[in-house]
Coordinates of C-alpha atoms in Angstrom, one line a residue:
M1 CA 0.0 0.0 0.0
R2 CA 1.0 3.7 -0.5
L3 CA 1.5 6.4 2.2
R4 CA -1.1 8.4 0.3
A5 CA -3.8 5.8 1.1
L6 CA -3.1 6.2 4.8
L7 CA -3.6 9.9 4.6
D8 CA -6.8 9.5 2.7
T9 CA -8.3 7.2 5.5
D10 CA -10.0 9.6 7.9
A11 CA -10.5 7.0 10.6
L12 CA -6.7 6.8 11.1
G13 CA -6.5 10.5 12.3
L14 CA -3.2 11.2 10.5
R15 CA -2.1 14.7 9.7
L16 CA 0.8 15.3 7.3
L17 CA 3.6 17.5 8.8
G18 CA 6.1 17.1 6.0
G19 CA 7.1 14.9 3.0
E20 CA 4.3 15.6 0.6
D21 CA 6.5 14.7 -2.3
E22 CA 7.2 11.3 -0.9
L23 CA 3.6 10.0 -0.4
D24 CA 3.9 7.4 -3.2
R25 CA 6.3 5.4 -1.1
A26 CA 5.2 1.8 -0.4
V27 CA 4.5 0.6 3.1
R28 CA 5.4 -3.0 3.8
G29 CA 4.8 -3.1 7.5
V30 CA 4.3 -1.2 10.7
M31 CA 6.3 -1.0 14.0
T32 CA 5.6 0.8 17.3
T33 CA 8.7 1.9 19.2
D34 CA 9.9 4.3 21.8
L35 CA 13.5 3.0 21.7
R36 CA 16.2 5.7 21.0
D37 CA 17.8 3.2 18.5
P38 CA 15.3 0.8 17.1
S39 CA 17.5 -0.1 14.1
R40 CA 17.9 -3.8 15.0
Y41 CA 14.1 -4.3 14.7
L42 CA 13.7 -2.6 11.3
T43 CA 13.9 -4.3 8.0
G44 CA 12.9 -1.4 5.7
G45 CA 9.6 -0.1 4.3
E46 CA 7.9 0.3 7.8
L47 CA 5.6 3.0 9.0
V48 CA 7.1 3.7 12.4
L49 CA 4.7 4.7 15.2
T50 CA 6.2 6.5 18.2
G51 CA 4.8 8.1 21.4
L52 CA 8.0 10.2 21.6
A53 CA 9.1 8.7 25.0
W54 CA 12.7 8.5 23.5
R55 CA 12.9 12.3 23.2
R56 CA 14.3 14.1 26.3
D57 CA 15.4 17.3 24.5
A58 CA 15.6 18.8 21.0
D59 CA 19.0 17.2 20.3
D60 CA 17.5 13.7 20.3
S61 CA 15.4 14.2 17.2
E62 CA 18.3 14.4 14.6
P63 CA 20.0 11.1 15.5
F64 CA 16.6 9.3 15.9
V65 CA 15.5 10.4 12.4
R66 CA 18.9 9.5 10.9
I67 CA 18.6 6.0 12.3
L68 CA 15.2 5.5 10.7
V69 CA 16.3 6.8 7.3
Q70 CA 19.4 4.6 7.3
A71 CA 17.1 1.6 8.0
G72 CA 14.9 2.5 5.0
V73 CA 11.6 3.1 6.8
A74 CA 8.8 4.5 4.7
A75 CA 7.5 7.2 7.1
L76 CA 7.3 8.3 10.8
A77 CA 4.0 8.9 12.7
A78 CA 4.3 10.7 16.0
G79 CA 1.5 10.6 18.6
E80 CA 0.3 13.8 20.2
A81 CA -0.9 12.2 23.5
E82 CA 2.4 12.6 25.3
L83 CA 3.6 16.1 24.3
G84 CA 0.6 17.7 22.5
D85 CA 1.9 19.1 19.3
V86 CA 4.8 17.3 17.6
P87 CA 8.0 19.2 18.4
Q88 CA 9.4 21.4 15.7
D89 CA 12.9 19.9 16.1
L90 CA 11.4 16.6 15.0
V91 CA 9.6 18.2 12.1
A92 CA 12.8 20.0 11.0
A93 CA 14.9 16.7 11.2
C94 CA 12.4 14.8 9.1
A95 CA 12.4 17.6 6.5
R96 CA 16.2 17.6 6.3
H97 CA 16.2 13.8 5.7
R98 CA 13.1 13.8 3.4
L99 CA 11.3 11.4 5.8
P100 CA 7.5 11.8 5.6
L101 CA 6.1 12.8 9.0
F102 CA 2.5 12.3 10.3
A103 CA 0.9 13.5 13.5
V104 CA -1.4 11.0 15.1
H105 CA -4.4 12.5 16.9
E106 CA -4.5 11.7 20.6
S107 CA -7.9 10.0 20.2
V108 CA -6.5 7.4 17.8
A109 CA -4.8 4.3 19.2
F110 CA -1.7 3.0 17.5
A111 CA -3.4 -0.4 17.5
T112 CA -6.0 1.0 15.1
I113 CA -3.3 2.1 12.6
T114 CA -1.4 -1.1 13.0
E115 CA -4.4 -3.2 12.3
H116 CA -5.3 -1.2 9.3
V117 CA -1.8 -1.5 7.8
V118 CA -1.6 -5.2 8.5
R119 CA -4.9 -5.9 6.9
Q120 CA -4.1 -3.8 3.8
V121 CA -0.6 -5.3 3.4
S122 CA -2.0 -8.8 3.7
G123 CA -5.1 -8.0 1.7
E124 CA -4.3 -10.8 -0.8
R125 CA -4.9 -13.3 1.9
A126 CA -8.6 -13.8 1.3
G127 CA -10.5 -16.6 2.9
D128 CA -12.5 -17.7 5.9
L129 CA -10.3 -16.2 8.6
A130 CA -9.8 -13.0 6.7
A131 CA -13.6 -12.6 6.6
V132 CA -13.8 -13.2 10.3
V133 CA -11.2 -10.6 11.0
D134 CA -12.9 -8.1 8.8
R135 CA -16.3 -8.6 10.6
H136 CA -14.7 -8.2 14.0
R137 CA -12.4 -5.1 13.8
R138 CA -13.0 -4.4 17.5
M139 CA -10.8 -7.4 18.5
M140 CA -7.6 -5.3 18.6
T141 CA -9.0 -2.0 19.7
S142 CA -8.4 -0.6 23.2
G143 CA -11.1 0.4 25.7
P144 CA -14.3 -1.2 26.7
A145 CA -15.4 -2.0 23.2
G146 CA -12.4 -4.1 22.4
G147 CA -11.5 -7.6 23.5
G148 CA -7.8 -8.1 22.7
P149 CA -6.5 -11.5 21.7
D150 CA -9.3 -13.3 23.6
V151 CA -11.8 -12.2 21.0
V152 CA -9.8 -13.5 18.0
L153 CA -9.1 -16.8 19.8
D154 CA -12.8 -17.3 20.5
L155 CA -13.5 -16.6 16.8
L156 CA -11.0 -19.3 15.9
G157 CA -13.0 -21.7 18.0
S158 CA -16.4 -20.7 17.0
D159 CA -15.8 -20.1 13.2
L160 CA -13.0 -22.5 12.5
D161 CA -13.3 -25.1 15.3
L162 CA -9.8 -24.4 16.5
R163 CA -8.8 -24.2 20.2
A164 CA -5.9 -21.8 20.7
W165 CA -4.0 -20.0 23.5
V166 CA -1.5 -17.2 23.6
L167 CA 1.4 -18.0 26.0
S168 CA 4.3 -15.9 27.3
P169 CA 7.8 -17.3 26.9
T170 CA 7.6 -18.6 30.5
G171 CA 4.3 -20.4 29.8
R172 CA 2.0 -17.9 31.5
L173 CA -1.5 -17.8 29.9
I174 CA -2.0 -14.4 28.2
A175 CA -5.2 -15.3 26.5
G176 CA -7.1 -18.5 25.7
S177 CA -10.1 -19.9 23.9
E178 CA -12.9 -21.2 26.1
V179 CA -14.8 -22.8 23.2
G180 CA -15.0 -26.6 23.1
G181 CA -13.1 -27.7 26.2
P182 CA -11.6 -26.9 29.6
A183 CA -8.9 -24.4 30.3
L184 CA -5.3 -25.4 29.5
P185 CA -3.5 -26.6 32.7
A186 CA -0.5 -24.6 33.9
E187 CA 1.8 -27.6 33.6
T188 CA 0.8 -28.0 29.9
C189 CA 1.4 -24.3 29.3
A190 CA 4.9 -24.5 30.8
R191 CA 5.7 -27.7 28.7
L192 CA 4.5 -26.0 25.5
A193 CA 6.6 -22.9 26.2
A194 CA 9.7 -25.1 26.9
E195 CA 9.2 -27.0 23.6
H196 CA 8.7 -23.8 21.7
L197 CA 11.9 -22.2 23.1
A198 CA 13.9 -25.3 22.6
A199 CA 12.8 -25.6 18.9
T200 CA 13.4 -22.0 18.2
R201 CA 16.9 -22.1 19.7
T202 CA 17.8 -25.0 17.3
G203 CA 16.7 -22.9 14.3
R204 CA 13.6 -24.9 13.3
R205 CA 11.0 -22.8 11.5
G206 CA 7.5 -22.6 13.0
P207 CA 5.0 -23.9 13.4
H208 CA 6.5 -26.5 15.8
R209 CA 4.4 -29.6 16.4
V210 CA 4.3 -31.1 19.9
L211 CA 2.5 -34.3 21.1
L212 CA 1.6 -33.8 24.7
N213 CA -0.8 -35.9 26.9
G214 CA -2.3 -37.5 23.8
S215 CA -3.0 -34.1 22.1
T216 CA -1.1 -32.5 19.2
Y217 CA -0.3 -28.8 19.4
S218 CA 1.1 -26.5 16.7
L219 CA 3.1 -23.6 18.1
F220 CA 3.4 -20.4 16.1
P221 CA 5.8 -17.6 17.2
V222 CA 4.1 -14.2 17.8
R223 CA 6.6 -11.7 16.4
S224 CA 6.5 -7.9 16.0
A225 CA 3.9 -6.8 13.6
A226 CA 6.6 -4.9 11.7
R227 CA 8.8 -7.9 11.0
S228 CA 7.9 -10.6 8.5
P229 CA 8.6 -14.2 9.5
Q230 CA 11.3 -14.4 6.9
A231 CA 13.2 -11.3 8.2
P232 CA 16.7 -12.0 9.6
R233 CA 16.8 -11.9 13.4
D234 CA 19.2 -12.8 16.3
V235 CA 17.3 -15.6 17.9
R236 CA 19.1 -15.1 21.2
E237 CA 17.7 -11.5 21.4
T238 CA 14.1 -12.5 20.9
V239 CA 13.6 -16.1 22.0
L240 CA 13.1 -15.1 25.7
A241 CA 10.7 -12.3 24.8
D242 CA 8.4 -13.6 22.1
W243 CA 4.9 -14.8 22.8
L244 CA 3.6 -17.9 21.1
L245 CA 0.2 -19.0 19.7
A246 CA -0.6 -22.6 20.6
V247 CA -3.2 -24.3 18.5
E248 CA -4.6 -27.7 19.4
A249 CA -4.3 -29.2 15.9
D250 CA -1.7 -30.8 13.6
A251 CA -0.6 -28.0 11.3
G252 CA 1.3 -30.5 9.2
D253 CA -2.0 -31.5 7.6
W254 CA -3.0 -27.9 6.7
P255 CA -2.8 -26.4 3.2
A256 CA -0.6 -23.5 2.6
E257 CA -3.5 -21.1 2.6
R258 CA -4.5 -22.0 6.2
L259 CA -0.9 -21.7 7.4
D260 CA -0.7 -18.3 5.9
L261 CA -3.9 -17.2 7.6
L262 CA -2.7 -18.3 11.0
Q263 CA 0.5 -16.3 10.4
G264 CA -1.8 -13.4 9.9
V265 CA -3.5 -14.1 13.2
T266 CA -0.1 -14.0 15.0
Q267 CA 0.5 -10.5 13.5
L268 CA -2.8 -9.3 14.9
I269 CA -2.0 -10.7 18.3
A270 CA 1.4 -9.0 18.1
V271 CA -0.6 -5.7 18.1
E272 CA -1.6 -6.5 21.7
R273 CA 2.0 -7.2 22.6
D274 CA 3.1 -3.9 21.1
R275 CA 0.3 -2.2 23.1
R276 CA 1.6 -3.9 26.3
D277 CA 5.2 -2.8 25.6
A278 CA 4.0 0.7 25.0
A279 CA 2.1 0.7 28.3
C280 CA 5.4 -0.3 30.1
T281 CA 7.1 3.0 29.0
V282 CA 5.9 5.1 31.9
R283 CA 6.8 2.4 34.5
R284 CA 10.2 1.8 32.9
R285 CA 10.9 5.5 32.9
L286 CA 10.0 5.8 36.6
A287 CA 12.3 2.9 37.5
Q288 CA 15.1 4.4 35.4
E289 CA 14.8 7.7 37.1
V290 CA 14.8 6.2 40.6
L291 CA 17.7 3.9 39.7
E292 CA 19.8 6.9 38.4
L293 CA 19.1 8.8 41.6
V294 CA 20.1 5.8 43.8
Q295 CA 23.3 5.1 41.9
T296 CA 24.5 8.7 41.8
G297 CA 24.0 9.1 45.6
A298 CA 21.2 11.5 45.4
A299 CA 19.7 12.8 48.7
P300 CA 17.1 10.4 50.3
A301 CA 14.5 13.3 50.1
E302 CA 14.9 13.5 46.3
I303 CA 14.6 9.7 45.9
A304 CA 11.6 9.7 48.2
A305 CA 9.9 12.3 46.0
R306 CA 10.3 10.1 43.0
L307 CA 9.0 7.1 44.9
R308 CA 5.9 9.1 45.8
V309 CA 5.3 9.7 42.0
A310 CA 5.9 6.0 41.2
A311 CA 3.7 4.5 44.0
P312 CA 0.3 5.6 42.6
V313 CA 1.2 4.3 39.2
L314 CA 2.4 0.9 40.4
L315 CA -0.2 0.5 43.2
P316 CA -3.4 2.3 42.1
G317 CA -5.6 3.2 45.0
L318 CA -3.0 2.6 47.7
G319 CA -1.3 6.0 47.3
A320 CA 2.0 4.9 48.8
A321 CA 4.1 1.8 49.2
P322 CA 5.3 1.1 52.7
H323 CA 8.0 -1.3 51.5
W324 CA 10.2 -1.8 48.4
Q325 CA 12.3 -4.6 47.2
V326 CA 15.0 -4.6 44.5
V327 CA 15.5 -7.5 42.1
V328 CA 18.5 -7.7 39.8
A329 CA 18.7 -10.0 36.7
R330 CA 21.4 -10.7 34.2
V331 CA 21.3 -12.7 31.0
E332 CA 24.7 -13.8 29.8
W333 CA 25.7 -15.6 26.6
E334 CA 28.9 -17.7 26.5
G335 CA 31.7 -16.2 24.5
E336 CA 30.4 -12.7 24.8
E337 CA 31.5 -10.0 27.3
A338 CA 28.4 -7.8 26.8
S339 CA 25.2 -9.0 28.4
G340 CA 21.6 -8.6 27.3
G341 CA 20.3 -5.9 29.5
A342 CA 17.2 -5.3 27.3
V343 CA 16.5 -9.0 27.1
A344 CA 16.9 -9.3 30.9
Q345 CA 14.5 -6.4 31.3
S346 CA 11.7 -8.0 29.2
L347 CA 12.3 -11.3 31.0
L348 CA 12.4 -9.9 34.5
E349 CA 9.1 -8.2 33.8
E350 CA 7.6 -11.6 33.0
V351 CA 9.3 -13.5 35.9
L352 CA 7.9 -11.0 38.4
V353 CA 4.3 -11.6 37.4
D354 CA 2.3 -13.9 39.7
P355 CA 2.5 -17.3 37.8
L356 CA -1.2 -17.9 38.6
A357 CA -2.3 -14.6 37.0
S358 CA -3.5 -14.5 33.4
G359 CA -3.4 -11.7 30.9
P360 CA -0.9 -8.9 30.5
E361 CA -2.4 -6.6 33.1
P362 CA -0.6 -8.0 36.2
S363 CA 2.6 -6.6 34.9
D364 CA 1.1 -3.1 35.3
R365 CA 2.6 -3.1 38.8
I366 CA 6.2 -3.9 37.8
A367 CA 8.8 -1.2 37.0
V368 CA 12.1 -2.5 35.5
A369 CA 15.0 -0.5 34.2
H370 CA 18.1 -1.8 32.5
T371 CA 21.7 -0.9 32.0
G372 CA 24.0 -2.4 29.4
E373 CA 24.6 -5.4 31.6
E374 CA 21.7 -6.0 33.9
A375 CA 18.0 -5.4 34.5
I376 CA 16.9 -3.9 37.8
A377 CA 13.3 -4.1 39.2
L378 CA 11.8 -1.8 41.7
V379 CA 9.0 -3.8 43.3
P380 CA 6.5 -2.0 45.6
L381 CA 5.0 -4.2 48.3
P382 CA 1.6 -3.1 49.8
A383 CA 2.3 -5.5 52.8
V384 CA 5.1 -7.6 54.1
S385 CA 4.6 -10.7 56.2
T386 CA 6.7 -11.5 59.3
E387 CA 8.2 -14.9 59.9
H388 CA 8.3 -16.6 63.3
D389 CA 11.9 -15.5 63.8
G390 CA 10.9 -11.9 63.3
S391 CA 12.4 -11.6 59.9
E392 CA 10.3 -9.9 57.1
T393 CA 9.6 -11.6 53.8
G394 CA 8.3 -10.3 50.5
L395 CA 9.5 -11.7 47.2
L396 CA 11.4 -15.0 47.6
A397 CA 14.1 -15.9 45.1
D398 CA 13.2 -19.6 44.8
A399 CA 9.5 -18.8 44.5
L400 CA 10.1 -16.5 41.5
L401 CA 11.7 -19.3 39.5
R402 CA 9.6 -22.2 40.6
S403 CA 7.2 -22.1 37.7
V404 CA 9.5 -20.7 35.0
R405 CA 12.7 -22.7 35.4
E406 CA 11.7 -25.4 32.9
P407 CA 10.8 -23.2 29.9
L408 CA 13.6 -20.7 30.5
S409 CA 16.2 -23.5 30.9
A410 CA 15.1 -24.8 27.5
G411 CA 15.4 -21.3 25.9
L412 CA 18.9 -20.8 27.4
D413 CA 20.1 -24.3 26.8
G414 CA 23.5 -24.4 25.0
D415 CA 25.0 -21.0 25.7
G416 CA 22.9 -18.8 27.9
R417 CA 22.3 -18.2 31.7
L418 CA 19.8 -16.2 33.7
T419 CA 20.8 -15.2 37.3
L420 CA 18.7 -13.3 39.7
G421 CA 19.3 -11.6 43.1
V422 CA 16.6 -10.4 45.5
S423 CA 17.1 -7.9 48.2
A424 CA 15.3 -7.6 51.6
A425 CA 12.4 -5.3 51.9
V426 CA 13.3 -1.7 52.8
H427 CA 11.0 0.9 54.4
S428 CA 12.4 4.1 53.0
A429 CA 14.3 5.8 50.2
E430 CA 17.4 5.8 52.3
G431 CA 17.6 2.0 52.2
L432 CA 17.3 1.6 48.5
R433 CA 21.1 1.9 47.7
G434 CA 21.8 -0.8 50.2
A435 CA 19.0 -2.9 48.8
L436 CA 20.4 -2.5 45.2
E437 CA 23.9 -3.6 46.4
E438 CA 22.4 -6.4 48.3
A439 CA 20.4 -7.7 45.3
R440 CA 23.5 -7.4 43.1
H441 CA 25.6 -9.4 45.6
A442 CA 22.9 -12.0 45.8
R443 CA 22.9 -12.3 42.0
R444 CA 26.6 -12.9 42.1
V445 CA 26.0 -15.7 44.7
A446 CA 23.5 -17.2 42.2
A447 CA 26.0 -16.9 39.4
A448 CA 28.4 -19.1 41.3
R449 CA 25.9 -22.0 41.2
P450 CA 25.5 -24.6 38.4
G451 CA 22.5 -24.5 36.1
R452 CA 21.0 -22.3 33.4
V453 CA 18.5 -20.5 35.7
C454 CA 19.6 -19.6 39.2
A455 CA 18.5 -17.2 41.9
A456 CA 19.6 -16.2 45.4
G457 CA 18.0 -14.0 48.1
H458 CA 19.2 -11.8 50.8
Q459 CA 18.6 -14.5 53.4
E460 CA 21.5 -16.5 51.9
L461 CA 24.1 -13.8 52.2
A462 CA 24.5 -14.6 55.9
S463 CA 25.6 -18.1 55.0
H464 CA 29.1 -16.7 54.2
V465 CA 29.8 -16.8 58.0
L466 CA 29.3 -20.6 57.9
L467 CA 32.1 -21.0 55.5
L468 CA 34.8 -19.2 57.6
P469 CA 36.0 -22.4 59.5
F470 CA 36.8 -24.0 56.2
V471 CA 39.0 -21.2 54.9
P472 CA 42.7 -22.2 55.1
D473 CA 44.7 -20.3 57.8
D474 CA 47.1 -18.7 55.4
V475 CA 44.3 -17.4 53.3
R476 CA 42.5 -16.0 56.3
R477 CA 45.7 -14.3 57.5
A478 CA 46.4 -12.8 54.1
F479 CA 42.8 -11.6 53.8
T480 CA 42.7 -9.9 57.2
A481 CA 46.1 -8.4 56.9
R482 CA 45.3 -6.8 53.6
L483 CA 42.2 -5.1 55.0
L484 CA 43.0 -4.6 58.7
D485 CA 46.7 -4.1 59.0
P486 CA 46.7 -0.5 57.6
L487 CA 44.0 0.4 60.2
T488 CA 45.8 -1.4 63.1
D489 CA 49.1 0.4 62.2
Y490 CA 47.4 3.7 62.0
D491 CA 45.7 3.2 65.4
R492 CA 49.1 2.2 67.0
R493 CA 50.7 5.5 65.8
H494 CA 47.8 7.9 66.3
R495 CA 45.4 6.3 68.8
A496 CA 42.6 7.0 66.3
E497 CA 40.5 3.9 67.2
L498 CA 39.7 3.1 63.6
I499 CA 39.1 -0.6 64.3
P500 CA 36.5 0.0 67.1
T501 CA 34.9 2.6 64.9
L502 CA 34.7 0.2 62.0
E503 CA 33.2 -2.5 64.2
A504 CA 30.5 -0.2 65.6
F505 CA 29.7 1.2 62.1
L506 CA 29.1 -2.2 60.7
D507 CA 27.1 -3.3 63.8
C508 CA 24.9 -0.2 63.3
D509 CA 24.2 -1.2 59.7
G510 CA 26.0 1.9 58.4
S511 CA 23.7 4.3 60.3
W512 CA 25.6 7.5 61.0
T513 CA 23.3 8.6 63.8
R514 CA 23.2 5.4 65.7
C515 CA 26.9 4.8 65.4
A516 CA 27.8 8.3 66.5
T517 CA 25.5 7.9 69.5
R518 CA 27.0 4.5 70.5
L519 CA 30.6 5.9 70.3
H520 CA 29.6 9.2 71.9
L521 CA 31.0 11.1 68.9
H522 CA 29.8 14.0 66.8
V523 CA 28.6 12.8 63.4
N524 CA 31.3 14.9 61.7
T525 CA 34.0 13.1 63.7
L526 CA 32.5 9.7 62.8
R527 CA 32.5 10.8 59.1
Y528 CA 36.2 11.8 59.4
R529 CA 37.1 8.4 60.8
V530 CA 35.2 6.4 58.2
G531 CA 36.8 8.6 55.5
R532 CA 40.2 7.8 56.9
I533 CA 39.3 4.0 56.9
E534 CA 38.3 4.2 53.3
Q535 CA 41.5 6.2 52.4
L536 CA 43.8 3.7 54.1
T537 CA 42.2 0.6 52.6
G538 CA 40.9 1.9 49.2
R539 CA 37.5 0.5 50.0
D540 CA 34.1 2.2 50.0
L541 CA 31.9 1.6 53.1
S542 CA 28.8 2.6 51.1
R543 CA 29.2 -0.5 49.0
L544 CA 27.7 -3.8 50.2
E545 CA 30.7 -5.9 48.9
D546 CA 33.2 -3.8 50.9
K547 CA 31.1 -3.9 54.0
L548 CA 30.9 -7.7 53.7
D549 CA 34.7 -8.0 53.3
F550 CA 35.3 -5.9 56.4
F551 CA 32.7 -7.9 58.3
L552 CA 34.4 -11.2 57.4
A553 CA 37.9 -9.8 58.1
L554 CA 36.8 -8.7 61.6
R555 CA 35.2 -12.1 62.2
M556 CA 38.3 -14.0 61.0
S557 CA 40.7 -11.8 63.1

């Protein structure tokens, strides 16, 4: 189809801002993105839809447009819901690069445009299912009138006598047909997801046929609506993020026309996945902002202010979260130094959803940011239970992986690993930095274990003390000498009491006020002593790893 045809369709709510001479360009697909660099997901000829979440200031428009032009996209359509009018710097950048630019009215959902393009591009695929899709345009619209993927799956059952389900990569039920039989058991969902991931990793083309409990299932990958099934892709980047369509039938007996139609259904379902990803933008941004404040050592009051903004978004109706936990995840591939932070982000969002929940909505309360190497989740807890020993519990590491270990192990088999670390619950913004370091350290404990999918929680960090008797004497002496001898020597010369100060500081969990009170010191004097300890040893007592090393050295001495 041509760009001009989109402009002529009033229902799409498109307004041309530039590129009138380029309206005869052909559109071969559509993609929704708010990534600053979406090039890896582009194959050329797409209409790119964006909510402008990638734009932080005017300087971001030029590189974003340049990336799109180099990828050969047909045009860019910017939504007006986020910023109102489309920024002039984006209009100017598109004009310089001769990239047609449309404004999308805030009343029009991207899903509406995506569905229209997909139907037009695949217009040659006439037949029974195409007629069903055309009669039920509401199935991919948002709001009360729409039904999402459940509607199209029910239509598959009622019109084509096919039972089908949409599953996440971990086997969680996203949507399912209720026509003609009982719901799909959770164990079956997990097995189907595992079979799909294993088949995809081996390079087999879908649909994958699986015989399970006497029934044959055909598994179709649900890819981005902008990417054709034949487009080149790095399987390792997508295998842990793609949904799948499971149909209770043997697709090996189907004619080519029926297979082609089912591929079209997966494209329509991909619209819902794109909508879900777009809905994650605000939560991801909140998590990224809090994470940057925590890592740069911002004042607790500033972090608390951001948390007050995040809490109503993540816990509607509660107003504030009394507790927070931090979960750190990392996906690593053998033979590569760089880790898949974006893959880990998508996967962690999935892992943190209650395994008994269905549909995409439970993820609305999960905020996950990512760096180049790891994904970091900020999890609000409306309530935290107390164990018999007085310790508090929230998310537990083992419980997070209990239902997802089988499918994820299949997806990572061969050269991948997923490791997770879970912090204890903290009550205030002041404790978030310690929680982040605690989660990171727990993840490193998990990484030392065998297996493709491993996790460790904060409760396990204390187990290091149990290992001390098994450390050889010469190793213990060398370890303690490296950390404590500079302090002991300084105390001997200056009577500075750095060792007693260090013991008290660790015993007070790094609280300046409590430690100063215990030692009968002014807080500034305590800060001077701790600064001297850090200067003499080259360590940082705000980091969990260094605190743990000092703790062990004192225990071994």
